[in-house]
């Protein structure tokens, strides 16, 4: 029988090597793409070649959600199995993956047995558990526990390759999703500026804020965000809240907040750190 041919879309070199070695140990042939656009290009060039795509979500150039969407919609490959290979967690991420019609989820670091089970389910015996191409749950074991090991643990590789989404207080987010009254705490039409360079984090935050009835603008770095906050205030339509990532290119969140405070003073909007860098907040007045 032909060996399964797997495309790994992953920008982190360590994760690439680990996945490639593990797949080869399962008798697969492996190609590697360093970002989503490269993965789409490789699939487009040889759509018949791949039996499975392992897709990281957080990548430069094009993220995994957009790449999967292009493979499904622009290339018309509804039957090509695509599995999220990521440390991203949370209901909002699950929803994004379902909308992009992923077929399954694997956590980082991937366990060999879990990877083998997905290959068997989607490639060797695809009739046994493959989701319908029309959407919905991927049907894979543990779908409701996206990317976890059943105990919520993440190893060192998961943390290394992980996401700023670990910043989000997941308990509060889940409560907001299940508590009908959670949105009542947020005034309708609240104007929010989201300053975040990561596309996946942006999409997740936008979904949450949209559910709360907020009007949201986005900025991709601290310089862009601080300029937007200052310009909006000068035009008399200042933001009610700024969600500020800390680690960003061009200008980080700390510098951006200092700039907003310096130029707007007490008239400036509240700034809420949206980050996992907890220790970096010591002694910093963002609000």
mmCIF file of C-alpha atoms in Angstrom:
data_model
loop_
_atom_site.group_PDB
_atom_site.id
_atom_site.type_symbol
_atom_site.label_atom_id
_atom_site.label_comp_id
_atom_site.label_asym_id
_atom_site.label_seq_id
_atom_site.Cartn_x
_atom_site.Cartn_y
_atom_site.Cartn_z
ATOM 1 C CA UNK A 1 0.000 0.000 0.000
ATOM 2 C CA UNK A 2 1.119 3.560 -0.663
ATOM 3 C CA UNK A 3 2.597 5.363 2.313
ATOM 4 C CA UNK A 4 0.423 8.273 3.543
ATOM 5 C CA UNK A 5 1.762 11.591 2.239
ATOM 6 C CA UNK A 6 1.439 14.341 4.858
ATOM 7 C CA UNK A 7 1.997 18.088 4.517
ATOM 8 C CA UNK A 8 3.084 19.765 7.760
ATOM 9 C CA UNK A 9 2.422 23.522 7.805
ATOM 10 C CA UNK A 10 4.477 24.860 10.702
ATOM 11 C CA UNK A 11 6.781 27.870 11.065
ATOM 12 C CA UNK A 12 8.652 26.718 14.177
ATOM 13 C CA UNK A 13 11.752 24.725 13.186
ATOM 14 C CA UNK A 14 11.740 22.567 16.324
ATOM 15 C CA UNK A 15 8.084 21.671 15.880
ATOM 16 C CA UNK A 16 8.761 20.925 12.204
ATOM 17 C CA UNK A 17 11.513 18.465 13.071
ATOM 18 C CA UNK A 18 9.521 16.754 15.814
ATOM 19 C CA UNK A 19 6.451 16.330 13.607
ATOM 20 C CA UNK A 20 8.481 15.135 10.624
ATOM 21 C CA UNK A 21 10.380 12.560 12.684
ATOM 22 C CA UNK A 22 7.199 11.268 14.294
ATOM 23 C CA UNK A 23 5.340 10.997 10.985
ATOM 24 C CA UNK A 24 8.244 9.193 9.352
ATOM 25 C CA UNK A 25 8.231 6.735 12.248
ATOM 26 C CA UNK A 26 4.586 6.061 11.316
ATOM 27 C CA UNK A 27 5.675 5.214 7.756
ATOM 28 C CA UNK A 28 4.498 8.503 6.242
ATOM 29 C CA UNK A 29 6.234 10.609 3.625
ATOM 30 C CA UNK A 30 6.395 14.242 4.715
ATOM 31 C CA UNK A 31 6.628 17.672 3.106
ATOM 32 C CA UNK A 32 6.975 20.840 5.169
ATOM 33 C CA UNK A 33 5.605 24.350 4.585
ATOM 34 C CA UNK A 34 6.822 27.249 6.729
ATOM 35 C CA UNK A 35 3.615 29.285 6.603
ATOM 36 C CA UNK A 36 0.028 29.068 5.440
ATOM 37 C CA UNK A 37 0.522 30.636 2.027
ATOM 38 C CA UNK A 38 3.302 28.179 1.219
ATOM 39 C CA UNK A 39 1.015 25.314 2.251
ATOM 40 C CA UNK A 40 -1.782 26.573 -0.022
ATOM 41 C CA UNK A 41 0.686 26.926 -2.899
ATOM 42 C CA UNK A 42 2.004 23.393 -2.409
ATOM 43 C CA UNK A 43 -1.475 21.896 -2.268
ATOM 44 C CA UNK A 44 -2.558 23.888 -5.323
ATOM 45 C CA UNK A 45 0.463 22.625 -7.280
ATOM 46 C CA UNK A 46 -0.303 18.975 -6.492
ATOM 47 C CA UNK A 47 -3.815 18.606 -5.029
ATOM 48 C CA UNK A 48 -3.775 14.839 -5.554
ATOM 49 C CA UNK A 49 -0.479 14.352 -3.720
ATOM 50 C CA UNK A 50 -1.469 14.831 -0.089
ATOM 51 C CA UNK A 51 -3.487 12.505 2.126
ATOM 52 C CA UNK A 52 -3.436 14.802 5.155
ATOM 53 C CA UNK A 53 -2.444 18.344 6.134
ATOM 54 C CA UNK A 54 -1.242 19.081 9.672
ATOM 55 C CA UNK A 55 -1.854 22.815 9.996
ATOM 56 C CA UNK A 56 -0.447 25.068 12.677
ATOM 57 C CA UNK A 57 -2.757 28.003 13.369
ATOM 58 C CA UNK A 58 -0.275 30.700 14.287
ATOM 59 C CA UNK A 59 2.106 31.350 11.381
ATOM 60 C CA UNK A 60 3.543 34.369 9.557
ATOM 61 C CA UNK A 61 2.446 35.485 6.065
ATOM 62 C CA UNK A 62 -0.817 33.515 6.301
ATOM 63 C CA UNK A 63 -2.236 31.829 9.402
ATOM 64 C CA UNK A 64 -3.666 28.321 9.473
ATOM 65 C CA UNK A 65 -7.311 29.415 9.550
ATOM 66 C CA UNK A 66 -6.952 31.448 6.352
ATOM 67 C CA UNK A 67 -4.891 28.697 4.715
ATOM 68 C CA UNK A 68 -7.506 26.037 5.466
ATOM 69 C CA UNK A 69 -10.259 28.345 4.207
ATOM 70 C CA UNK A 70 -8.418 28.875 0.929
ATOM 71 C CA UNK A 71 -7.855 25.144 0.485
ATOM 72 C CA UNK A 72 -11.547 24.494 1.064
ATOM 73 C CA UNK A 73 -13.065 27.411 -0.843
ATOM 74 C CA UNK A 74 -10.627 28.617 -3.501
ATOM 75 C CA UNK A 75 -9.097 25.242 -4.330
ATOM 76 C CA UNK A 76 -12.361 23.369 -3.804
ATOM 77 C CA UNK A 77 -10.729 20.540 -1.862
ATOM 78 C CA UNK A 78 -13.515 19.634 0.521
ATOM 79 C CA UNK A 79 -12.292 16.055 0.962
ATOM 80 C CA UNK A 80 -8.641 16.755 1.854
ATOM 81 C CA UNK A 81 -8.292 16.070 5.609
ATOM 82 C CA UNK A 82 -6.910 19.070 7.502
ATOM 83 C CA UNK A 83 -6.000 18.727 11.179
ATOM 84 C CA UNK A 84 -5.213 21.673 13.440
ATOM 85 C CA UNK A 85 -1.732 21.079 14.880
ATOM 86 C CA UNK A 86 -1.525 23.693 17.560
ATOM 87 C CA UNK A 87 -1.383 24.744 21.183
ATOM 88 C CA UNK A 88 -4.227 27.230 20.725
ATOM 89 C CA UNK A 89 -7.088 26.521 23.106
ATOM 90 C CA UNK A 90 -10.532 27.854 23.890
ATOM 91 C CA UNK A 91 -14.055 27.744 22.519
ATOM 92 C CA UNK A 92 -13.462 30.696 20.209
ATOM 93 C CA UNK A 93 -10.574 28.855 18.543
ATOM 94 C CA UNK A 94 -12.711 25.726 18.207
ATOM 95 C CA UNK A 95 -15.367 27.794 16.491
ATOM 96 C CA UNK A 96 -12.867 29.323 14.074
ATOM 97 C CA UNK A 97 -11.597 25.856 13.192
ATOM 98 C CA UNK A 98 -15.102 24.514 12.673
ATOM 99 C CA UNK A 99 -15.934 27.433 10.390
ATOM 100 C CA UNK A 100 -12.775 26.737 8.369
ATOM 101 C CA UNK A 101 -13.842 23.054 8.222
ATOM 102 C CA UNK A 102 -10.909 21.432 9.945
ATOM 103 C CA UNK A 103 -11.343 17.683 10.391
ATOM 104 C CA UNK A 104 -9.552 17.282 13.713
ATOM 105 C CA UNK A 105 -7.209 18.717 16.320
ATOM 106 C CA UNK A 106 -3.849 17.636 17.670
ATOM 107 C CA UNK A 107 -2.099 19.308 20.610
ATOM 108 C CA UNK A 108 1.517 20.352 20.751
ATOM 109 C CA UNK A 109 3.487 18.435 21.729
ATOM 110 C CA UNK A 110 1.732 15.726 19.727
ATOM 111 C CA UNK A 111 1.717 12.225 21.147
ATOM 112 C CA UNK A 112 2.648 9.507 18.693
ATOM 113 C CA UNK A 113 -0.432 7.435 19.539
ATOM 114 C CA UNK A 114 -2.765 10.399 18.978
ATOM 115 C CA UNK A 115 -1.121 11.202 15.650
ATOM 116 C CA UNK A 116 -1.379 7.556 14.577
ATOM 117 C CA UNK A 117 -5.067 7.524 15.541
ATOM 118 C CA UNK A 118 -5.783 10.597 13.411
ATOM 119 C CA UNK A 119 -3.965 9.100 10.425
ATOM 120 C CA UNK A 120 -5.952 5.904 10.818
ATOM 121 C CA UNK A 121 -9.246 7.790 11.204
ATOM 122 C CA UNK A 122 -8.770 10.218 8.334
ATOM 123 C CA UNK A 123 -6.508 8.378 5.886
ATOM 124 C CA UNK A 124 -6.491 4.620 6.480
ATOM 125 C CA UNK A 125 -10.171 4.245 7.472
ATOM 126 C CA UNK A 126 -11.738 7.569 6.461
ATOM 127 C CA UNK A 127 -15.317 6.268 6.559
ATOM 128 C CA UNK A 128 -15.144 5.569 10.265
ATOM 129 C CA UNK A 129 -14.961 9.072 11.667
ATOM 130 C CA UNK A 130 -14.486 11.761 9.032
ATOM 131 C CA UNK A 131 -16.660 14.816 9.519
ATOM 132 C CA UNK A 132 -19.125 15.887 6.888
ATOM 133 C CA UNK A 133 -17.729 18.534 4.547
ATOM 134 C CA UNK A 134 -20.767 20.651 5.350
ATOM 135 C CA UNK A 135 -19.271 21.597 8.717
ATOM 136 C CA UNK A 136 -20.133 20.917 12.335
ATOM 137 C CA UNK A 137 -18.055 18.945 14.790
ATOM 138 C CA UNK A 138 -15.019 17.223 13.399
ATOM 139 C CA UNK A 139 -16.230 13.999 14.977
ATOM 140 C CA UNK A 140 -12.821 13.109 16.330
ATOM 141 C CA UNK A 141 -12.361 11.816 19.860
ATOM 142 C CA UNK A 142 -11.924 14.672 22.328
ATOM 143 C CA UNK A 143 -13.343 17.305 19.950
ATOM 144 C CA UNK A 144 -14.959 19.007 22.931
ATOM 145 C CA UNK A 145 -11.574 19.240 24.637
ATOM 146 C CA UNK A 146 -9.781 20.849 21.694
ATOM 147 C CA UNK A 147 -6.076 20.346 21.727
ATOM 148 C CA UNK A 148 -5.860 19.076 25.292
ATOM 149 C CA UNK A 149 -4.474 15.810 26.553
ATOM 150 C CA UNK A 150 -7.612 15.166 28.558
ATOM 151 C CA UNK A 151 -6.100 16.806 31.623
ATOM 152 C CA UNK A 152 -5.445 20.296 30.300
ATOM 153 C CA UNK A 153 -1.672 19.839 30.343
ATOM 154 C CA UNK A 154 0.823 21.388 27.929
ATOM 155 C CA UNK A 155 4.445 20.353 27.716
ATOM 156 C CA UNK A 156 7.492 22.528 27.094
ATOM 157 C CA UNK A 157 7.140 22.331 23.313
ATOM 158 C CA UNK A 158 3.538 23.454 23.545
ATOM 159 C CA UNK A 159 4.557 26.428 25.620
ATOM 160 C CA UNK A 160 7.397 27.263 23.236
ATOM 161 C CA UNK A 161 5.163 27.050 20.177
ATOM 162 C CA UNK A 162 2.093 28.356 21.969
ATOM 163 C CA UNK A 163 -0.016 31.462 21.688
ATOM 164 C CA UNK A 164 -0.707 34.697 23.478
ATOM 165 C CA UNK A 165 -4.213 33.314 23.830
ATOM 166 C CA UNK A 166 -2.977 31.735 27.036
ATOM 167 C CA UNK A 167 -3.377 35.270 28.413
ATOM 168 C CA UNK A 168 -7.115 35.109 28.301
ATOM 169 C CA UNK A 169 -8.825 34.173 31.533
ATOM 170 C CA UNK A 170 -10.522 31.134 30.053
ATOM 171 C CA UNK A 171 -12.831 30.611 33.012
ATOM 172 C CA UNK A 172 -14.272 34.090 32.557
ATOM 173 C CA UNK A 173 -14.475 33.652 28.779
ATOM 174 C CA UNK A 174 -16.355 30.378 29.129
ATOM 175 C CA UNK A 175 -18.691 31.971 31.673
ATOM 176 C CA UNK A 176 -19.354 34.827 29.253
ATOM 177 C CA UNK A 177 -20.254 32.328 26.552
ATOM 178 C CA UNK A 178 -22.659 30.334 28.742
ATOM 179 C CA UNK A 179 -24.126 33.077 30.939
ATOM 180 C CA UNK A 180 -26.892 34.946 29.054
ATOM 181 C CA UNK A 181 -26.451 37.922 31.369
ATOM 182 C CA UNK A 182 -22.721 38.326 30.813
ATOM 183 C CA UNK A 183 -23.221 40.752 27.942
ATOM 184 C CA UNK A 184 -25.361 42.997 30.126
ATOM 185 C CA UNK A 185 -22.185 44.078 31.949
ATOM 186 C CA UNK A 186 -20.914 45.716 28.755
ATOM 187 C CA UNK A 187 -22.693 48.856 27.485
ATOM 188 C CA UNK A 188 -23.952 48.328 23.916
ATOM 189 C CA UNK A 189 -21.801 49.937 21.255
ATOM 190 C CA UNK A 190 -18.704 50.207 23.468
ATOM 191 C CA UNK A 191 -15.876 51.492 21.242
ATOM 192 C CA UNK A 192 -12.806 49.277 21.618
ATOM 193 C CA UNK A 193 -9.375 49.503 20.026
ATOM 194 C CA UNK A 194 -7.703 46.087 19.802
ATOM 195 C CA UNK A 195 -3.905 46.358 19.423
ATOM 196 C CA UNK A 196 -2.615 42.894 18.505
ATOM 197 C CA UNK A 197 -0.187 41.691 15.833
ATOM 198 C CA UNK A 198 -1.172 38.017 15.833
ATOM 199 C CA UNK A 199 -3.938 37.201 13.343
ATOM 200 C CA UNK A 200 -5.388 34.307 15.341
ATOM 201 C CA UNK A 201 -5.490 36.316 18.579
ATOM 202 C CA UNK A 202 -7.156 39.138 16.649
ATOM 203 C CA UNK A 203 -9.836 36.858 15.258
ATOM 204 C CA UNK A 204 -10.578 35.286 18.620
ATOM 205 C CA UNK A 205 -10.777 38.643 20.393
ATOM 206 C CA UNK A 206 -12.957 40.105 17.628
ATOM 207 C CA UNK A 207 -15.409 37.230 17.985
ATOM 208 C CA UNK A 208 -15.646 37.692 21.751
ATOM 209 C CA UNK A 209 -16.040 41.457 21.504
ATOM 210 C CA UNK A 210 -18.605 41.157 18.726
ATOM 211 C CA UNK A 211 -20.688 38.831 20.914
ATOM 212 C CA UNK A 212 -20.598 41.502 23.593
ATOM 213 C CA UNK A 213 -21.921 44.111 21.146
ATOM 214 C CA UNK A 214 -18.711 46.155 20.949
ATOM 215 C CA UNK A 215 -17.641 48.273 17.991
ATOM 216 C CA UNK A 216 -14.011 47.308 17.370
ATOM 217 C CA UNK A 217 -11.111 48.800 15.441
ATOM 218 C CA UNK A 218 -7.784 46.986 15.159
ATOM 219 C CA UNK A 219 -4.124 47.955 15.024
ATOM 220 C CA UNK A 220 -1.205 45.650 14.252
ATOM 221 C CA UNK A 221 1.494 47.198 16.446
ATOM 222 C CA UNK A 222 1.983 49.646 19.270
ATOM 223 C CA UNK A 223 2.841 52.615 17.061
ATOM 224 C CA UNK A 224 -0.247 52.117 14.923
ATOM 225 C CA UNK A 225 -2.374 51.598 18.023
ATOM 226 C CA UNK A 226 -1.119 54.610 19.952
ATOM 227 C CA UNK A 227 -1.542 56.840 16.897
ATOM 228 C CA UNK A 228 -5.100 55.557 16.413
ATOM 229 C CA UNK A 229 -5.985 56.241 20.052
ATOM 230 C CA UNK A 230 -4.564 59.782 19.950
ATOM 231 C CA UNK A 231 -6.159 60.621 16.589
ATOM 232 C CA UNK A 232 -9.558 59.294 17.669
ATOM 233 C CA UNK A 233 -9.464 61.398 20.840
ATOM 234 C CA UNK A 234 -8.464 64.499 18.861
ATOM 235 C CA UNK A 235 -11.411 63.940 16.515
ATOM 236 C CA UNK A 236 -13.822 63.744 19.457
ATOM 237 C CA UNK A 237 -14.554 60.041 19.028
ATOM 238 C CA UNK A 238 -12.134 58.560 21.515
ATOM 239 C CA UNK A 239 -12.186 54.891 22.425
ATOM 240 C CA UNK A 240 -13.881 53.615 25.547
ATOM 241 C CA UNK A 241 -11.253 50.910 25.993
ATOM 242 C CA UNK A 242 -7.937 49.809 24.489
ATOM 243 C CA UNK A 243 -6.922 46.126 24.585
ATOM 244 C CA UNK A 244 -3.130 46.188 24.284
ATOM 245 C CA UNK A 245 -0.841 43.269 23.541
ATOM 246 C CA UNK A 246 2.648 43.759 24.997
ATOM 247 C CA UNK A 247 4.893 41.901 22.551
ATOM 248 C CA UNK A 248 4.532 43.512 19.131
ATOM 249 C CA UNK A 249 6.807 44.688 16.321
ATOM 250 C CA UNK A 250 7.650 48.360 15.649
ATOM 251 C CA UNK A 251 6.536 49.465 19.136
ATOM 252 C CA UNK A 252 5.595 47.231 22.058
ATOM 253 C CA UNK A 253 2.532 47.673 24.248
ATOM 254 C CA UNK A 254 4.354 49.306 27.160
ATOM 255 C CA UNK A 255 5.859 52.024 24.955
ATOM 256 C CA UNK A 256 2.539 52.522 23.196
ATOM 257 C CA UNK A 257 0.698 52.966 26.500
ATOM 258 C CA UNK A 258 3.303 55.440 27.733
ATOM 259 C CA UNK A 259 2.857 57.417 24.498
ATOM 260 C CA UNK A 260 -0.939 57.487 24.892
ATOM 261 C CA UNK A 261 -0.635 58.595 28.524
ATOM 262 C CA UNK A 262 1.901 61.281 27.629
ATOM 263 C CA UNK A 263 -0.175 62.755 24.801
ATOM 264 C CA UNK A 264 -3.692 62.384 26.236
ATOM 265 C CA UNK A 265 -3.140 62.361 29.991
ATOM 266 C CA UNK A 266 -6.245 61.743 32.090
ATOM 267 C CA UNK A 267 -8.428 62.199 29.015
ATOM 268 C CA UNK A 268 -7.033 59.038 27.485
ATOM 269 C CA UNK A 269 -8.941 55.742 27.395
ATOM 270 C CA UNK A 270 -8.402 52.890 29.862
ATOM 271 C CA UNK A 271 -5.760 50.478 28.564
ATOM 272 C CA UNK A 272 -6.061 46.790 29.395
ATOM 273 C CA UNK A 273 -3.044 44.507 28.877
ATOM 274 C CA UNK A 274 -3.969 41.568 26.622
ATOM 275 C CA UNK A 275 -0.968 39.357 27.187
ATOM 276 C CA UNK A 276 0.697 36.409 28.855
ATOM 277 C CA UNK A 277 3.620 38.533 30.007
ATOM 278 C CA UNK A 278 2.396 38.709 33.603
ATOM 279 C CA UNK A 279 5.780 39.457 35.159
ATOM 280 C CA UNK A 280 6.347 42.273 32.682
ATOM 281 C CA UNK A 281 3.387 44.135 34.200
ATOM 282 C CA UNK A 282 5.046 44.599 37.595
ATOM 283 C CA UNK A 283 5.180 48.314 38.344
ATOM 284 C CA UNK A 284 3.566 49.298 35.039
ATOM 285 C CA UNK A 285 0.414 51.417 35.136
ATOM 286 C CA UNK A 286 -1.564 50.491 32.037
ATOM 287 C CA UNK A 287 -4.926 51.593 33.354
#
